[in-house]
PDB file of C-alpha atoms in Angstrom:
ATOM      1  CA  SER L   1     -23.913  -8.746 -63.406  1.00 86.00           C
ATOM      2  CA  GLN L   2     -26.660  -7.054 -65.340  1.00 87.00           C
ATOM      3  CA  THR L   3     -26.427  -3.431 -66.428  1.00 91.00           C
ATOM      4  CA  ILE L   4     -28.846  -1.229 -68.391  1.00 95.00           C
ATOM      5  CA  HIS L   5     -27.783   1.689 -70.507  1.00 95.00           C
ATOM      6  CA  GLN L   6     -29.800   4.596 -71.872  1.00 96.00           C
ATOM      7  CA  TRP L   7     -28.802   7.370 -74.292  1.00 95.00           C
ATOM      8  CA  PRO L   8     -28.727  10.091 -74.838  1.00 95.00           C
ATOM      9  CA  ALA L   9     -28.714  11.355 -71.137  1.00 93.00           C
ATOM     10  CA  THR L  10     -30.345  14.670 -72.127  1.00 95.00           C
ATOM     11  CA  LEU L  11     -31.975  15.928 -75.219  1.00 96.00           C
ATOM     12  CA  VAL L  12     -33.453  19.215 -76.357  1.00 97.00           C
ATOM     13  CA  GLN L  13     -35.619  18.917 -79.446  1.00 97.00           C
ATOM     14  CA  PRO L  14     -37.935  21.317 -81.346  1.00 97.00           C
ATOM     15  CA  VAL L  15     -41.706  20.660 -81.692  1.00 97.00           C
ATOM     16  CA  GLY L  16     -42.349  18.587 -84.758  1.00 97.00           C
ATOM     17  CA  SER L  17     -38.946  16.928 -84.873  1.00 97.00           C
ATOM     18  CA  PRO L  18     -38.385  13.119 -84.716  1.00 97.00           C
ATOM     19  CA  LEU L  19     -37.165  11.245 -81.660  1.00 96.00           C
ATOM     20  CA  SER L  20     -35.218   8.125 -80.997  1.00 97.00           C
ATOM     21  CA  LEU L  21     -34.166   7.064 -77.469  1.00 97.00           C
ATOM     22  CA  GLU L  22     -32.244   3.851 -77.028  1.00 97.00           C
ATOM     23  CA  CYS L  23     -31.997   1.267 -74.217  1.00 98.00           C
ATOM     24  CA  THR L  24     -29.674  -1.684 -74.052  1.00 97.00           C
ATOM     25  CA  VAL L  25     -29.380  -4.389 -71.360  1.00 97.00           C
ATOM     26  CA  GLU L  26     -26.176  -6.463 -70.802  1.00 96.00           C
ATOM     27  CA  GLY L  27     -25.706  -9.631 -68.748  1.00 94.00           C
ATOM     28  CA  THR L  28     -29.077 -11.244 -69.278  1.00 91.00           C
ATOM     29  CA  SER L  29     -30.983 -12.963 -72.071  1.00 90.00           C
ATOM     30  CA  ASN L  30     -34.512 -12.613 -73.102  1.00 91.00           C
ATOM     31  CA  PRO L  31     -35.402  -9.882 -70.604  1.00 93.00           C
ATOM     32  CA  ASN L  32     -38.835  -8.203 -70.447  1.00 92.00           C
ATOM     33  CA  LEU L  33     -38.314  -4.518 -71.281  1.00 95.00           C
ATOM     34  CA  TYR L  34     -40.308  -1.527 -70.373  1.00 94.00           C
ATOM     35  CA  TRP L  35     -40.501   2.305 -71.184  1.00 95.00           C
ATOM     36  CA  TYR L  36     -41.823   4.676 -68.624  1.00 94.00           C
ATOM     37  CA  ARG L  37     -42.306   8.423 -68.612  1.00 93.00           C
ATOM     38  CA  GLN L  38     -42.006  10.722 -65.621  1.00 88.00           C
ATOM     39  CA  ALA L  39     -43.597  14.081 -66.103  1.00 80.00           C
ATOM     40  CA  ALA L  40     -42.314  16.997 -64.015  1.00 73.00           C
ATOM     41  CA  GLY L  41     -43.479  16.521 -60.323  1.00 68.00           C
ATOM     42  CA  ARG L  42     -45.455  13.482 -61.134  1.00 71.00           C
ATOM     43  CA  GLY L  43     -45.232   9.680 -60.860  1.00 79.00           C
ATOM     44  CA  LEU L  44     -44.214   7.168 -63.513  1.00 87.00           C
ATOM     45  CA  GLN L  45     -46.524   6.048 -66.364  1.00 89.00           C
ATOM     46  CA  LEU L  46     -45.846   2.786 -68.177  1.00 90.00           C
ATOM     47  CA  LEU L  47     -45.831   3.527 -71.902  1.00 93.00           C
ATOM     48  CA  PHE L  48     -44.701   0.212 -73.483  1.00 94.00           C
ATOM     49  CA  TYR L  49     -43.523  -3.159 -72.551  1.00 92.00           C
ATOM     50  CA  SER L  50     -42.020  -6.092 -74.534  1.00 93.00           C
ATOM     51  CA  VAL L  51     -41.643  -9.795 -73.755  1.00 91.00           C
ATOM     52  CA  GLY L  52     -39.680 -10.646 -76.833  1.00 92.00           C
ATOM     53  CA  ILE L  53     -38.149  -9.435 -80.042  1.00 94.00           C
ATOM     54  CA  GLY L  54     -40.682  -7.687 -82.224  1.00 91.00           C
ATOM     55  CA  GLN L  55     -43.335  -7.896 -79.555  1.00 92.00           C
ATOM     56  CA  ILE L  56     -44.561  -4.546 -78.247  1.00 94.00           C
ATOM     57  CA  SER L  57     -47.572  -3.730 -75.999  1.00 91.00           C
ATOM     58  CA  SER L  58     -48.701  -0.279 -75.618  1.00 89.00           C
ATOM     59  CA  GLU L  59     -50.312   0.855 -72.274  1.00 84.00           C
ATOM     60  CA  VAL L  60     -51.610   4.259 -73.341  1.00 80.00           C
ATOM     61  CA  PRO L  61     -52.399   5.895 -76.637  1.00 71.00           C
ATOM     62  CA  GLN L  62     -49.950   8.576 -77.608  1.00 80.00           C
ATOM     63  CA  ASN L  63     -47.597  10.210 -79.897  1.00 88.00           C
ATOM     64  CA  LEU L  64     -44.868   7.655 -79.263  1.00 94.00           C
ATOM     65  CA  SER L  65     -43.949   4.168 -80.533  1.00 95.00           C
ATOM     66  CA  ALA L  66     -41.500   1.473 -79.395  1.00 96.00           C
ATOM     67  CA  SER L  67     -39.548  -1.250 -81.102  1.00 96.00           C
ATOM     68  CA  ARG L  68     -37.352  -4.172 -80.104  1.00 97.00           C
ATOM     69  CA  PRO L  69     -35.177  -5.004 -83.082  1.00 95.00           C
ATOM     70  CA  GLN L  70     -32.725  -7.223 -80.840  1.00 95.00           C
ATOM     71  CA  ASP L  71     -33.180  -9.232 -77.681  1.00 95.00           C
ATOM     72  CA  ARG L  72     -31.584  -6.690 -75.379  1.00 96.00           C
ATOM     73  CA  GLN L  73     -32.366  -3.407 -77.353  1.00 97.00           C
ATOM     74  CA  PHE L  74     -35.427  -1.299 -76.831  1.00 97.00           C
ATOM     75  CA  ILE L  75     -36.093   1.902 -78.823  1.00 97.00           C
ATOM     76  CA  LEU L  76     -38.592   4.640 -78.159  1.00 97.00           C
ATOM     77  CA  SER L  77     -39.508   6.775 -81.199  1.00 96.00           C
ATOM     78  CA  SER L  78     -41.631   9.581 -82.415  1.00 96.00           C
ATOM     79  CA  LYS L  79     -42.181  10.999 -85.874  1.00 95.00           C
ATOM     80  CA  LYS L  80     -43.250  14.393 -84.692  1.00 96.00           C
ATOM     81  CA  LEU L  81     -42.619  15.550 -81.113  1.00 95.00           C
ATOM     82  CA  LEU L  82     -45.246  17.535 -79.128  1.00 94.00           C
ATOM     83  CA  LEU L  83     -44.593  19.817 -76.169  1.00 94.00           C
ATOM     84  CA  SER L  84     -46.401  17.403 -74.007  1.00 91.00           C
ATOM     85  CA  ASP L  85     -43.779  14.734 -74.809  1.00 93.00           C
ATOM     86  CA  SER L  86     -41.258  16.505 -72.522  1.00 93.00           C
ATOM     87  CA  GLY L  87     -40.332  14.464 -69.450  1.00 92.00           C
ATOM     88  CA  PHE L  88     -37.929  12.030 -67.972  1.00 92.00           C
ATOM     89  CA  TYR L  89     -37.891   8.627 -69.879  1.00 95.00           C
ATOM     90  CA  LEU L  90     -36.874   5.510 -68.026  1.00 94.00           C
ATOM     91  CA  CYS L  91     -36.137   2.096 -69.480  1.00 96.00           C
ATOM     92  CA  ALA L  92     -36.400  -0.892 -67.236  1.00 95.00           C
ATOM     93  CA  TRP L  93     -35.985  -4.713 -67.506  1.00 94.00           C
ATOM     94  CA  SER L  94     -37.061  -7.704 -65.589  1.00 91.00           C
ATOM     95  CA  VAL L  95     -36.525 -11.447 -65.724  1.00 87.00           C
ATOM     96  CA  THR L  96     -38.980 -13.248 -68.019  1.00 76.00           C
ATOM     97  CA  GLY L  97     -41.350 -15.709 -66.490  1.00 66.00           C
ATOM     98  CA  GLY L  98     -42.969 -14.203 -63.487  1.00 60.00           C
ATOM     99  CA  ALA L  99     -40.251 -12.513 -61.414  1.00 58.00           C
ATOM    100  CA  ASP L 100     -41.638  -9.155 -60.832  1.00 74.00           C
ATOM    101  CA  THR L 101     -38.675  -6.916 -59.742  1.00 85.00           C
ATOM    102  CA  GLN L 102     -37.790  -4.322 -62.397  1.00 90.00           C
ATOM    103  CA  TYR L 103     -34.378  -2.649 -62.758  1.00 92.00           C
ATOM    104  CA  PHE L 104     -34.218   0.832 -64.165  1.00 93.00           C
ATOM    105  CA  GLY L 105     -31.705   2.725 -66.359  1.00 94.00           C
ATOM    106  CA  PRO L 106     -30.366   6.178 -65.651  1.00 92.00           C
ATOM    107  CA  GLY L 107     -32.979   7.829 -67.719  1.00 92.00           C
ATOM    108  CA  THR L 108     -33.152  10.380 -70.532  1.00 94.00           C
ATOM    109  CA  ARG L 109     -34.370  13.944 -69.857  1.00 93.00           C
ATOM    110  CA  LEU L 110     -36.197  15.171 -72.919  1.00 95.00           C
ATOM    111  CA  THR L 111     -37.161  18.775 -73.325  1.00 96.00           C
ATOM    112  CA  VAL L 112     -39.388  19.758 -76.362  1.00 96.00           C
ATOM    113  CA  LEU L 113     -39.352  23.428 -77.106  1.00 96.00           C
TER     114      LEU L 113
ATOM    115  CA  GLY E   1     -58.160  -1.370 -61.257  1.00 80.00           C
ATOM    116  CA  ASN E   2     -54.824  -1.269 -59.389  1.00 85.00           C
ATOM    117  CA  SER E   3     -53.732   1.864 -57.696  1.00 90.00           C
ATOM    118  CA  VAL E   4     -51.173   3.128 -55.233  1.00 93.00           C
ATOM    119  CA  THR E   5     -51.697   6.094 -52.931  1.00 94.00           C
ATOM    120  CA  GLN E   6     -48.747   7.830 -51.217  1.00 93.00           C
ATOM    121  CA  MET E   7     -48.677  10.611 -48.700  1.00 87.00           C
ATOM    122  CA  GLU E   8     -47.983  13.951 -50.314  1.00 83.00           C
ATOM    123  CA  GLY E   9     -44.545  15.552 -49.826  1.00 84.00           C
ATOM    124  CA  PRO E  10     -42.352  17.145 -49.409  1.00 93.00           C
ATOM    125  CA  VAL E  11     -41.375  15.696 -46.134  1.00 95.00           C
ATOM    126  CA  THR E  12     -38.679  17.722 -44.370  1.00 96.00           C
ATOM    127  CA  LEU E  13     -36.867  16.140 -41.390  1.00 97.00           C
ATOM    128  CA  SER E  14     -33.827  16.865 -39.367  1.00 97.00           C
ATOM    129  CA  GLU E  15     -30.997  14.362 -39.451  1.00 97.00           C
ATOM    130  CA  GLU E  16     -31.533  11.416 -37.053  1.00 96.00           C
ATOM    131  CA  ALA E  17     -35.319  11.890 -37.040  1.00 97.00           C
ATOM    132  CA  PHE E  18     -37.742   9.090 -37.526  1.00 97.00           C
ATOM    133  CA  LEU E  19     -39.242   8.606 -40.959  1.00 97.00           C
ATOM    134  CA  THR E  20     -42.599   7.283 -42.058  1.00 97.00           C
ATOM    135  CA  ILE E  21     -43.975   7.479 -45.503  1.00 97.00           C
ATOM    136  CA  ASN E  22     -47.416   6.118 -45.872  1.00 97.00           C
ATOM    137  CA  CYS E  23     -48.457   3.968 -48.770  1.00 97.00           C
ATOM    138  CA  THR E  24     -51.746   2.241 -49.320  1.00 97.00           C
ATOM    139  CA  TYR E  25     -52.881   0.157 -52.316  1.00 95.00           C
ATOM    140  CA  THR E  26     -55.859  -1.169 -54.181  1.00 94.00           C
ATOM    141  CA  ALA E  27     -55.382  -4.325 -56.097  1.00 89.00           C
ATOM    142  CA  THR E  28     -57.046  -7.656 -57.039  1.00 82.00           C
ATOM    143  CA  GLY E  29     -55.308 -10.771 -56.020  1.00 80.00           C
ATOM    144  CA  TYR E  30     -52.022 -10.774 -54.132  1.00 82.00           C
ATOM    145  CA  PRO E  31     -49.527  -8.233 -55.709  1.00 89.00           C
ATOM    146  CA  SER E  32     -45.872  -7.769 -54.755  1.00 90.00           C
ATOM    147  CA  LEU E  33     -45.135  -4.463 -53.209  1.00 94.00           C
ATOM    148  CA  PHE E  34     -42.029  -2.351 -53.748  1.00 95.00           C
ATOM    149  CA  TRP E  35     -40.290   0.833 -52.605  1.00 97.00           C
ATOM    150  CA  TYR E  36     -38.076   2.510 -55.138  1.00 96.00           C
ATOM    151  CA  VAL E  37     -35.869   5.526 -54.534  1.00 96.00           C
ATOM    152  CA  GLN E  38     -34.811   8.191 -57.001  1.00 92.00           C
ATOM    153  CA  TYR E  39     -31.848  10.374 -56.159  1.00 92.00           C
ATOM    154  CA  PRO E  40     -31.644  13.717 -58.030  1.00 86.00           C
ATOM    155  CA  GLY E  41     -31.086  13.365 -61.804  1.00 81.00           C
ATOM    156  CA  GLU E  42     -31.028   9.593 -61.702  1.00 84.00           C
ATOM    157  CA  GLY E  43     -33.161   6.581 -62.513  1.00 86.00           C
ATOM    158  CA  LEU E  44     -35.019   4.504 -59.969  1.00 90.00           C
ATOM    159  CA  GLN E  45     -33.323   2.055 -57.628  1.00 93.00           C
ATOM    160  CA  LEU E  46     -35.048  -0.791 -55.871  1.00 94.00           C
ATOM    161  CA  LEU E  47     -34.959  -0.111 -52.165  1.00 97.00           C
ATOM    162  CA  LEU E  48     -36.940  -3.083 -50.854  1.00 96.00           C
ATOM    163  CA  LYS E  49     -39.757  -5.444 -51.661  1.00 94.00           C
ATOM    164  CA  ALA E  50     -42.262  -7.833 -50.097  1.00 94.00           C
ATOM    165  CA  THR E  51     -44.171 -10.628 -51.993  1.00 90.00           C
ATOM    166  CA  LYS E  52     -46.703 -11.773 -49.530  1.00 89.00           C
ATOM    167  CA  ALA E  53     -48.787 -10.782 -46.552  1.00 91.00           C
ATOM    168  CA  ASP E  54     -46.744 -10.004 -43.407  1.00 94.00           C
ATOM    169  CA  ASP E  55     -43.439 -10.071 -45.172  1.00 95.00           C
ATOM    170  CA  LYS E  56     -41.032  -7.372 -44.129  1.00 97.00           C
ATOM    171  CA  GLY E  57     -38.682  -5.875 -46.714  1.00 96.00           C
ATOM    172  CA  SER E  58     -35.601  -4.124 -45.340  1.00 97.00           C
ATOM    173  CA  ASN E  59     -32.488  -2.488 -46.847  1.00 97.00           C
ATOM    174  CA  LYS E  60     -30.024   0.393 -45.666  1.00 95.00           C
ATOM    175  CA  GLY E  61     -32.071   0.791 -42.556  1.00 97.00           C
ATOM    176  CA  PHE E  62     -35.314   1.130 -44.264  1.00 98.00           C
ATOM    177  CA  GLU E  63     -38.189  -1.266 -43.517  1.00 98.00           C
ATOM    178  CA  ALA E  64     -41.746  -1.819 -44.803  1.00 98.00           C
ATOM    179  CA  THR E  65     -44.173  -4.510 -43.909  1.00 97.00           C
ATOM    180  CA  TYR E  66     -46.913  -5.860 -46.212  1.00 96.00           C
ATOM    181  CA  ARG E  67     -50.042  -5.441 -44.361  1.00 96.00           C
ATOM    182  CA  LYS E  68     -52.950  -7.098 -46.234  1.00 92.00           C
ATOM    183  CA  GLU E  69     -55.613  -6.343 -43.643  1.00 93.00           C
ATOM    184  CA  THR E  70     -54.895  -2.581 -43.912  1.00 95.00           C
ATOM    185  CA  THR E  71     -53.727  -2.785 -47.610  1.00 95.00           C
ATOM    186  CA  SER E  72     -50.601  -0.818 -46.604  1.00 97.00           C
ATOM    187  CA  PHE E  73     -46.885  -0.866 -47.082  1.00 97.00           C
ATOM    188  CA  HIS E  74     -45.554   2.126 -45.096  1.00 98.00           C
ATOM    189  CA  LEU E  75     -41.855   2.931 -45.362  1.00 98.00           C
ATOM    190  CA  GLU E  76     -39.984   3.598 -42.139  1.00 98.00           C
ATOM    191  CA  LYS E  77     -36.412   4.376 -40.976  1.00 98.00           C
ATOM    192  CA  GLY E  78     -35.420   4.941 -37.464  1.00 97.00           C
ATOM    193  CA  SER E  79     -32.725   7.624 -38.046  1.00 96.00           C
ATOM    194  CA  VAL E  80     -32.455   9.487 -41.368  1.00 97.00           C
ATOM    195  CA  GLN E  81     -29.396  10.926 -42.844  1.00 97.00           C
ATOM    196  CA  VAL E  82     -28.822  13.885 -45.260  1.00 96.00           C
ATOM    197  CA  SER E  83     -27.905  11.281 -47.943  1.00 95.00           C
ATOM    198  CA  ASP E  84     -31.451   9.877 -47.700  1.00 97.00           C
ATOM    199  CA  SER E  85     -32.757  12.959 -49.409  1.00 96.00           C
ATOM    200  CA  ALA E  86     -34.562  11.662 -52.433  1.00 96.00           C
ATOM    201  CA  VAL E  87     -37.981  10.911 -53.936  1.00 94.00           C
ATOM    202  CA  TYR E  88     -39.469   7.648 -52.733  1.00 96.00           C
ATOM    203  CA  PHE E  89     -41.945   5.639 -54.823  1.00 95.00           C
ATOM    204  CA  CYS E  90     -44.291   2.965 -53.612  1.00 96.00           C
ATOM    205  CA  ALA E  91     -45.326   0.424 -56.263  1.00 93.00           C
ATOM    206  CA  LEU E  92     -47.197  -2.819 -56.730  1.00 91.00           C
ATOM    207  CA  SER E  93     -46.663  -5.469 -59.463  1.00 87.00           C
ATOM    208  CA  ARG E  94     -49.309  -7.157 -61.460  1.00 75.00           C
ATOM    209  CA  THR E  95     -47.504 -10.280 -62.543  1.00 65.00           C
ATOM    210  CA  GLY E  96     -48.614 -11.849 -65.752  1.00 65.00           C
ATOM    211  CA  THR E  97     -46.891 -12.353 -69.102  1.00 60.00           C
ATOM    212  CA  ALA E  98     -44.862  -9.231 -68.070  1.00 69.00           C
ATOM    213  CA  SER E  99     -44.780  -7.737 -64.730  1.00 74.00           C
ATOM    214  CA  LYS E 100     -46.291  -4.301 -64.683  1.00 81.00           C
ATOM    215  CA  LEU E 101     -45.554  -1.829 -61.944  1.00 87.00           C
ATOM    216  CA  THR E 102     -48.153   0.578 -60.796  1.00 88.00           C
ATOM    217  CA  PHE E 103     -46.457   3.569 -59.057  1.00 91.00           C
ATOM    218  CA  GLY E 104     -47.693   6.027 -56.548  1.00 92.00           C
ATOM    219  CA  THR E 105     -46.894   9.660 -57.344  1.00 90.00           C
ATOM    220  CA  GLY E 106     -43.738   9.708 -55.193  1.00 92.00           C
ATOM    221  CA  THR E 107     -42.856  11.524 -52.010  1.00 94.00           C
ATOM    222  CA  ARG E 108     -39.883  13.857 -51.803  1.00 94.00           C
ATOM    223  CA  LEU E 109     -37.894  13.588 -48.660  1.00 96.00           C
ATOM    224  CA  GLN E 110     -35.583  16.368 -47.687  1.00 96.00           C
ATOM    225  CA  VAL E 111     -33.197  15.836 -44.716  1.00 97.00           C
ATOM    226  CA  THR E 112     -31.486  18.776 -43.090  1.00 96.00           C
ATOM    227  CA  LEU E 113     -28.506  19.073 -40.708  1.00 92.00           C
TER     228      LEU E 113
END
């Protein structure tokens, strides 16, 4: 069966510090991968998605970037965090080729102080 | 563009009460529709889905019917339990190179004894 992991689970970082969140998927090959952010009391916003190694699409302009160095690894980064980057970050995967159900990881709660 | 509108919460019900959470959507073409559930401190779990008009998705006693004529996908359960307390998200999928989910803002359900 497929599983998706995210770490760390929680993170408290000062403004201006760098960020690296990691997501890995097991039990499937060539998945589509996604990063979402959920701000407090709000819905989910798609930040990035990837259909293959090294292929990243950004949905909204922002202070963050994403990379996919391996087939089942998706990384969310920032060089300098802003207060507005605080939120709950969710990674998700779906099957390549039109299947539309996405499966979510447990999330990372980021607090920028 | 595509959008999803959910009824505002929180919704507070007594155990064994009937639940309805309204969801309407705006989309081009024929999207797939989803309900996801988020328990406190966790990621999202797929609750149910429907891929075409008049389809009914069901799981764990929850049901939702894809109504194209009213562009709706209301979530219902005949008898809620305390363990159903969570945030419920309605979403639609824009299938293409990668499926992209558009989420509603979520509805918090609180079930009391």
